[in-house]
XYZ file of C-alpha atoms in Angstrom:
397
model
C -38.794 -8.259 -97.503
C -36.492 -5.370 -98.658
C -33.947 -5.695 -101.387
C -30.945 -5.401 -99.079
C -32.251 -8.127 -96.730
C -32.861 -10.456 -99.625
C -29.377 -9.861 -100.832
C -27.929 -10.552 -97.360
C -29.927 -13.801 -97.223
C -28.799 -14.945 -100.538
C -25.199 -14.139 -99.694
C -25.495 -16.457 -96.620
C -27.238 -19.082 -98.791
C -24.613 -19.172 -101.400
C -21.413 -19.295 -99.559
C -19.515 -18.323 -96.485
C -22.536 -17.556 -94.280
C -24.221 -20.903 -94.753
C -21.023 -22.843 -94.205
C -20.362 -20.844 -90.992
C -23.842 -21.731 -89.833
C -23.245 -25.377 -90.486
C -19.919 -25.171 -88.583
C -21.672 -23.683 -85.683
C -24.203 -26.429 -85.711
C -21.485 -29.048 -85.589
C -19.776 -27.274 -82.791
C -23.017 -27.139 -80.735
C -23.596 -30.794 -81.550
C -20.199 -31.687 -80.235
C -21.283 -30.073 -76.897
C -24.366 -32.215 -76.896
C -27.046 -29.492 -77.095
C -28.077 -29.557 -80.700
C -27.230 -32.696 -82.613
C -27.431 -36.205 -81.081
C -28.634 -34.907 -77.765
C -28.382 -36.925 -74.623
C -31.537 -37.746 -72.711
C -30.748 -35.012 -70.050
C -30.176 -32.417 -72.795
C -33.291 -33.469 -74.621
C -35.379 -33.241 -71.494
C -34.031 -29.699 -70.809
C -34.782 -28.726 -74.392
C -38.263 -30.077 -74.266
C -38.902 -28.008 -71.137
C -37.536 -24.785 -72.674
C -39.068 -25.520 -76.116
C -36.011 -24.471 -78.021
C -32.373 -25.145 -78.539
C -31.230 -22.684 -75.876
C -32.839 -19.659 -77.419
C -31.378 -20.124 -80.893
C -32.889 -18.623 -84.050
C -34.263 -20.301 -87.085
C -34.079 -24.092 -87.084
C -31.918 -23.909 -83.924
C -35.033 -22.710 -82.095
C -37.002 -25.938 -82.745
C -37.429 -28.623 -79.982
C -35.629 -31.874 -80.494
C -36.860 -34.431 -81.473
C -38.973 -32.176 -83.643
C -42.545 -33.421 -84.250
C -43.584 -32.710 -87.892
C -47.177 -32.953 -88.951
C -46.962 -35.039 -92.145
C -49.303 -33.316 -94.649
C -50.963 -31.854 -91.616
C -52.641 -34.172 -89.168
C -53.388 -36.580 -91.996
C -54.097 -39.425 -89.539
C -57.306 -37.624 -88.683
C -58.294 -35.409 -91.588
C -57.873 -35.606 -95.400
C -54.316 -34.577 -96.088
C -53.146 -31.204 -97.393
C -56.230 -29.331 -96.311
C -56.398 -26.274 -94.086
C -58.380 -28.543 -91.756
C -55.501 -30.976 -91.548
C -52.923 -28.185 -91.018
C -54.984 -26.495 -88.424
C -55.421 -29.766 -86.451
C -51.755 -30.521 -86.592
C -51.068 -27.251 -84.673
C -53.884 -27.945 -82.298
C -52.318 -31.338 -81.558
C -48.861 -29.814 -80.824
C -46.937 -30.325 -84.040
C -43.670 -28.211 -83.932
C -43.810 -27.902 -87.808
C -46.599 -28.568 -90.374
C -45.674 -30.043 -93.751
C -48.007 -27.547 -95.361
C -47.613 -28.135 -98.975
C -46.536 -30.763 -101.321
C -46.340 -28.153 -104.065
C -47.521 -28.738 -107.560
C -48.505 -26.208 -110.247
C -51.722 -25.431 -111.996
C -52.102 -24.846 -115.722
C -51.966 -21.113 -115.138
C -48.877 -21.247 -112.923
C -50.193 -21.211 -109.409
C -48.753 -23.463 -106.726
C -51.338 -25.748 -104.891
C -50.967 -28.212 -102.103
C -51.490 -31.893 -103.173
C -49.559 -35.019 -102.445
C -49.191 -35.619 -106.192
C -50.098 -33.790 -109.329
C -52.506 -36.720 -110.041
C -55.672 -35.807 -108.014
C -58.046 -38.659 -108.670
C -57.279 -40.210 -105.331
C -57.333 -37.010 -103.217
C -60.258 -35.048 -104.589
C -63.788 -35.540 -105.951
C -62.733 -34.715 -109.506
C -64.112 -38.068 -110.758
C -67.597 -36.943 -109.751
C -67.379 -33.800 -111.829
C -68.726 -34.656 -115.334
C -67.420 -31.407 -116.760
C -63.874 -32.710 -116.167
C -64.422 -36.193 -117.493
C -62.465 -35.335 -120.695
C -59.408 -34.295 -118.611
C -58.730 -37.892 -117.527
C -55.511 -38.921 -119.204
C -52.369 -41.081 -118.952
C -48.998 -39.504 -118.455
C -45.479 -40.765 -117.584
C -44.379 -39.149 -114.298
C -40.740 -39.807 -113.349
C -40.742 -43.011 -115.490
C -44.038 -44.372 -114.107
C -47.207 -44.462 -116.246
C -50.245 -42.931 -114.361
C -53.827 -42.485 -115.443
C -55.992 -39.821 -113.846
C -56.426 -36.135 -113.591
C -53.405 -33.838 -113.234
C -53.133 -30.368 -111.706
C -51.172 -28.962 -114.640
C -54.272 -29.586 -116.784
C -56.479 -27.356 -114.662
C -56.622 -23.677 -113.968
C -56.699 -22.541 -110.339
C -60.249 -21.463 -110.697
C -61.194 -25.012 -111.934
C -59.334 -26.656 -109.092
C -61.134 -24.494 -106.572
C -64.469 -26.194 -107.629
C -63.133 -29.478 -106.311
C -63.073 -30.709 -102.705
C -60.506 -32.908 -100.931
C -61.081 -36.569 -100.037
C -59.336 -39.154 -97.941
C -56.507 -40.794 -99.829
C -56.360 -44.151 -97.917
C -59.866 -44.849 -96.727
C -59.159 -48.526 -95.991
C -56.724 -47.405 -93.311
C -58.602 -44.363 -92.230
C -62.366 -44.902 -92.707
C -63.023 -42.329 -90.011
C -61.391 -39.669 -92.232
C -64.045 -40.070 -94.971
C -66.498 -38.246 -92.620
C -64.645 -35.126 -93.767
C -64.705 -35.772 -97.528
C -65.835 -32.676 -99.409
C -65.357 -30.277 -96.460
C -62.206 -28.547 -97.644
C -61.031 -27.180 -100.973
C -57.470 -27.453 -102.394
C -55.262 -24.710 -100.746
C -52.816 -22.649 -102.649
C -49.239 -22.147 -101.305
C -49.958 -18.428 -101.000
C -53.057 -19.163 -98.894
C -50.866 -21.371 -96.670
C -48.358 -18.537 -96.212
C -51.110 -16.170 -95.163
C -52.617 -18.848 -92.862
C -49.150 -19.304 -91.279
C -49.105 -15.602 -90.461
C -52.649 -15.648 -89.023
C -51.886 -18.632 -86.838
C -48.652 -17.095 -85.603
C -50.564 -14.072 -84.449
C -53.357 -16.027 -82.895
C -51.126 -18.468 -81.057
C -48.529 -15.969 -79.955
C -45.645 -18.018 -81.179
C -44.018 -18.653 -84.550
C -45.729 -21.318 -86.722
C -43.353 -23.225 -88.954
C -44.135 -24.915 -92.256
C -42.137 -27.498 -94.305
C -43.305 -27.496 -97.952
C -41.952 -30.039 -100.473
C -41.288 -29.310 -104.162
C -42.830 -32.261 -106.115
C -41.266 -33.645 -109.292
C -39.250 -30.448 -110.194
C -37.642 -31.976 -113.248
C -40.964 -33.081 -114.584
C -42.526 -29.699 -114.258
C -39.468 -27.851 -115.509
C -39.843 -29.717 -118.835
C -43.398 -28.387 -119.004
C -42.268 -24.851 -118.500
C -43.758 -24.793 -114.899
C -40.557 -24.285 -112.896
C -41.202 -24.870 -109.233
C -38.072 -23.272 -107.655
C -38.606 -19.847 -109.136
C -42.274 -19.822 -108.185
C -41.548 -20.842 -104.587
C -38.786 -18.269 -104.272
C -40.996 -15.512 -105.687
C -43.758 -16.250 -103.127
C -41.323 -16.552 -100.195
C -39.780 -13.152 -101.162
C -43.218 -11.558 -101.505
C -44.150 -12.636 -97.945
C -40.746 -11.877 -96.445
C -39.992 -15.538 -95.799
C -36.798 -16.148 -97.854
C -34.234 -15.632 -95.135
C -31.841 -17.745 -93.078
C -34.060 -17.645 -89.962
C -37.439 -17.758 -91.932
C -39.793 -20.291 -90.447
C -40.130 -22.214 -93.739
C -37.977 -25.325 -94.380
C -37.902 -26.405 -98.028
C -37.459 -30.068 -99.155
C -37.215 -32.098 -102.258
C -36.304 -35.620 -103.402
C -34.232 -33.989 -106.226
C -30.852 -32.791 -105.012
C -30.401 -30.453 -108.070
C -33.678 -28.794 -107.053
C -32.340 -28.085 -103.581
C -29.049 -26.767 -105.210
C -31.165 -24.370 -107.317
C -33.037 -23.168 -104.270
C -29.734 -22.633 -102.437
C -28.892 -19.956 -104.975
C -32.385 -18.288 -104.801
C -33.325 -18.195 -101.053
C -31.662 -18.311 -97.678
C -34.167 -20.820 -96.151
C -33.138 -24.051 -94.452
C -33.028 -26.717 -97.093
C -33.534 -30.513 -96.850
C -32.710 -33.294 -99.339
C -35.256 -36.179 -99.139
C -33.963 -39.707 -99.525
C -35.854 -42.731 -100.598
C -34.661 -46.406 -100.596
C -31.019 -47.055 -100.785
C -31.123 -48.652 -104.293
C -33.229 -45.903 -105.863
C -31.961 -42.975 -107.883
C -33.334 -39.383 -107.686
C -35.176 -38.648 -110.842
C -33.003 -35.728 -111.673
C -30.032 -38.076 -111.554
C -31.855 -40.351 -114.040
C -32.577 -37.481 -116.406
C -28.960 -36.130 -116.300
C -27.270 -39.521 -116.484
C -25.838 -39.357 -112.895
C -25.265 -42.985 -111.984
C -25.421 -42.490 -108.174
C -28.032 -43.982 -105.998
C -29.306 -42.986 -102.609
C -26.745 -45.454 -101.135
C -24.034 -43.238 -102.623
C -25.657 -40.043 -101.131
C -25.639 -41.479 -97.497
C -21.907 -42.324 -97.583
C -19.632 -39.969 -95.671
C -18.597 -38.379 -98.963
C -22.179 -37.969 -100.138
C -23.378 -36.429 -96.977
C -20.495 -33.942 -96.951
C -21.443 -32.952 -100.466
C -25.090 -32.465 -99.455
C -23.938 -30.304 -96.479
C -22.441 -27.903 -98.979
C -25.842 -26.786 -100.161
C -28.397 -28.049 -97.571
C -28.918 -28.156 -93.788
C -30.549 -31.572 -93.465
C -31.776 -34.738 -94.969
C -35.154 -36.437 -94.737
C -34.368 -40.137 -95.068
C -36.881 -42.907 -95.202
C -36.878 -44.588 -91.690
C -35.464 -47.752 -93.333
C -32.224 -45.778 -93.938
C -31.962 -45.219 -90.218
C -32.984 -48.664 -88.926
C -33.336 -51.306 -91.687
C -35.866 -54.103 -91.525
C -35.282 -57.779 -91.966
C -37.192 -60.042 -94.400
C -40.035 -60.436 -91.913
C -40.409 -56.671 -91.557
C -38.854 -56.391 -88.054
C -36.400 -53.658 -87.091
C -32.731 -54.614 -87.026
C -29.593 -52.773 -86.029
C -29.455 -49.015 -86.780
C -27.054 -47.878 -89.572
C -24.354 -45.227 -88.980
C -26.463 -42.661 -90.935
C -27.345 -40.472 -87.906
C -23.770 -40.371 -86.695
C -22.400 -39.711 -90.199
C -24.963 -37.026 -91.022
C -24.397 -35.218 -87.713
C -20.673 -35.339 -88.358
C -21.347 -33.557 -91.649
C -23.372 -30.880 -89.848
C -26.751 -32.132 -91.140
C -29.874 -32.637 -89.197
C -32.153 -35.632 -89.851
C -35.968 -35.581 -90.155
C -36.874 -39.079 -91.306
C -40.387 -40.047 -92.560
C -43.037 -41.347 -91.773
C -44.394 -42.735 -88.444
C -48.057 -43.692 -88.500
C -50.134 -45.343 -85.842
C -51.903 -47.907 -88.023
C -50.541 -51.514 -88.225
C -49.651 -51.771 -91.894
C -47.266 -48.830 -91.593
C -45.399 -49.983 -88.531
C -42.456 -52.461 -88.393
C -43.788 -55.980 -88.010
C -42.509 -56.364 -84.396
C -44.691 -53.299 -83.361
C -47.999 -54.419 -84.931
C -51.008 -55.557 -82.892
C -53.348 -57.814 -84.781
C -53.999 -57.667 -88.541
C -56.720 -54.977 -88.986
C -55.705 -52.401 -91.569
C -57.075 -49.510 -89.496
C -56.056 -50.731 -86.008
C -53.238 -49.060 -84.032
C -50.069 -50.975 -83.139
C -47.408 -50.325 -80.505
C -46.396 -47.027 -82.065
C -44.920 -45.778 -78.803
C -42.443 -48.628 -78.932
C -41.578 -47.710 -82.543
C -41.059 -44.070 -81.554
C -38.673 -45.149 -78.767
C -36.655 -47.282 -81.167
C -36.269 -44.465 -83.655
C -35.650 -41.663 -81.173
C -32.935 -43.770 -79.499
C -30.902 -43.449 -82.747
C -30.482 -39.722 -82.223
C -32.625 -38.462 -85.029
C -33.508 -34.755 -84.775
C -37.220 -35.161 -85.499
C -39.712 -37.222 -87.454
C -42.668 -36.704 -89.792
C -45.828 -38.223 -88.362
C -49.469 -38.472 -89.389
C -50.551 -38.272 -85.792
C -48.730 -35.351 -84.114
C -50.458 -35.841 -80.710
C -48.975 -39.344 -80.556
C -45.595 -37.974 -81.551
C -45.719 -35.323 -78.763
C -46.553 -37.918 -76.123
C -43.839 -40.243 -77.449
C -41.226 -37.389 -77.174
C -42.367 -36.697 -73.588
C -41.848 -40.363 -72.745
C -38.458 -40.398 -74.386
C -37.073 -37.257 -72.794
C -38.408 -38.309 -69.421
C -36.910 -41.824 -69.815
C -40.237 -43.549 -69.414
């Protein structure tokens, strides 16, 4: 990307341009074609594949199906195999990269910096001495951490299934893929866009930014540098950036023009950057009308846990939806909650079938319940199921 285009993108990101974009989104939403779509509008949109020819995030179908860590219901997560399959199964966006740094400053794609549960590192005797205990966002963890390895060392490892009890079939692919770098993902994105004849979108997450900033491994600057290098730091760039730390998103808002999303955990939790800075607010404060308006000043969306959209009762059954969807849309924000999975243990109790840990429940019923709230999309480990559920929803079946 040229210097002038980068400056234009950052101008939009930092002030008037971004607010104008949000205002336009709210206006379109009021007309029923972007936010909180009616069934008819959604059906029309599903048929056209876009929000009436818009650019950037406005071009995505609604509800948007986001491949969570790829097609992680079928392949070990955060591998090029999982990302590739997500596209093959119809994901509109691939969450290609939970981004964590290496010792020598490269960004790699792992669910967490601790890689004992997602790679074969434990079987490498040459790395036995790297096993250690660290405190990550207030939690003591023992294992192997990406920041203690060079990229060359990590490339000798292979990915493994993270939850084999729920996905024993995924263990078939243990050892098949290496750990991808974010730069490899950006190149893969371009290759897939050319091969498929349509723009491929990715949705990377910056993991534990405060923790890594203390180690001198700032994530925001590294992400922004790579996006600029590949010409993907603009307003309509096909890369949505997300983080559980609002201050990280605020930093990114000053560096790049990309769509930005604040992830939100349970209502009583506090973002770790808030803990570090002494900000007393919890997620419950962020999802108030005031909190959402504040987020809209520097981001385009939120990624709430599904429980913030529809709470569960003590037995684990879905109850009445909250006002979060309505309130977020009123603030001009889109909602991409997480995560729908087919297996019983991950579904609300009233949509489970049997008790087997790897058996599928009535996930289509769960999709209907969540889509009916007006969410703009959802993260899912099984994108093909999500696509079918969307078809059912927009067709009223």
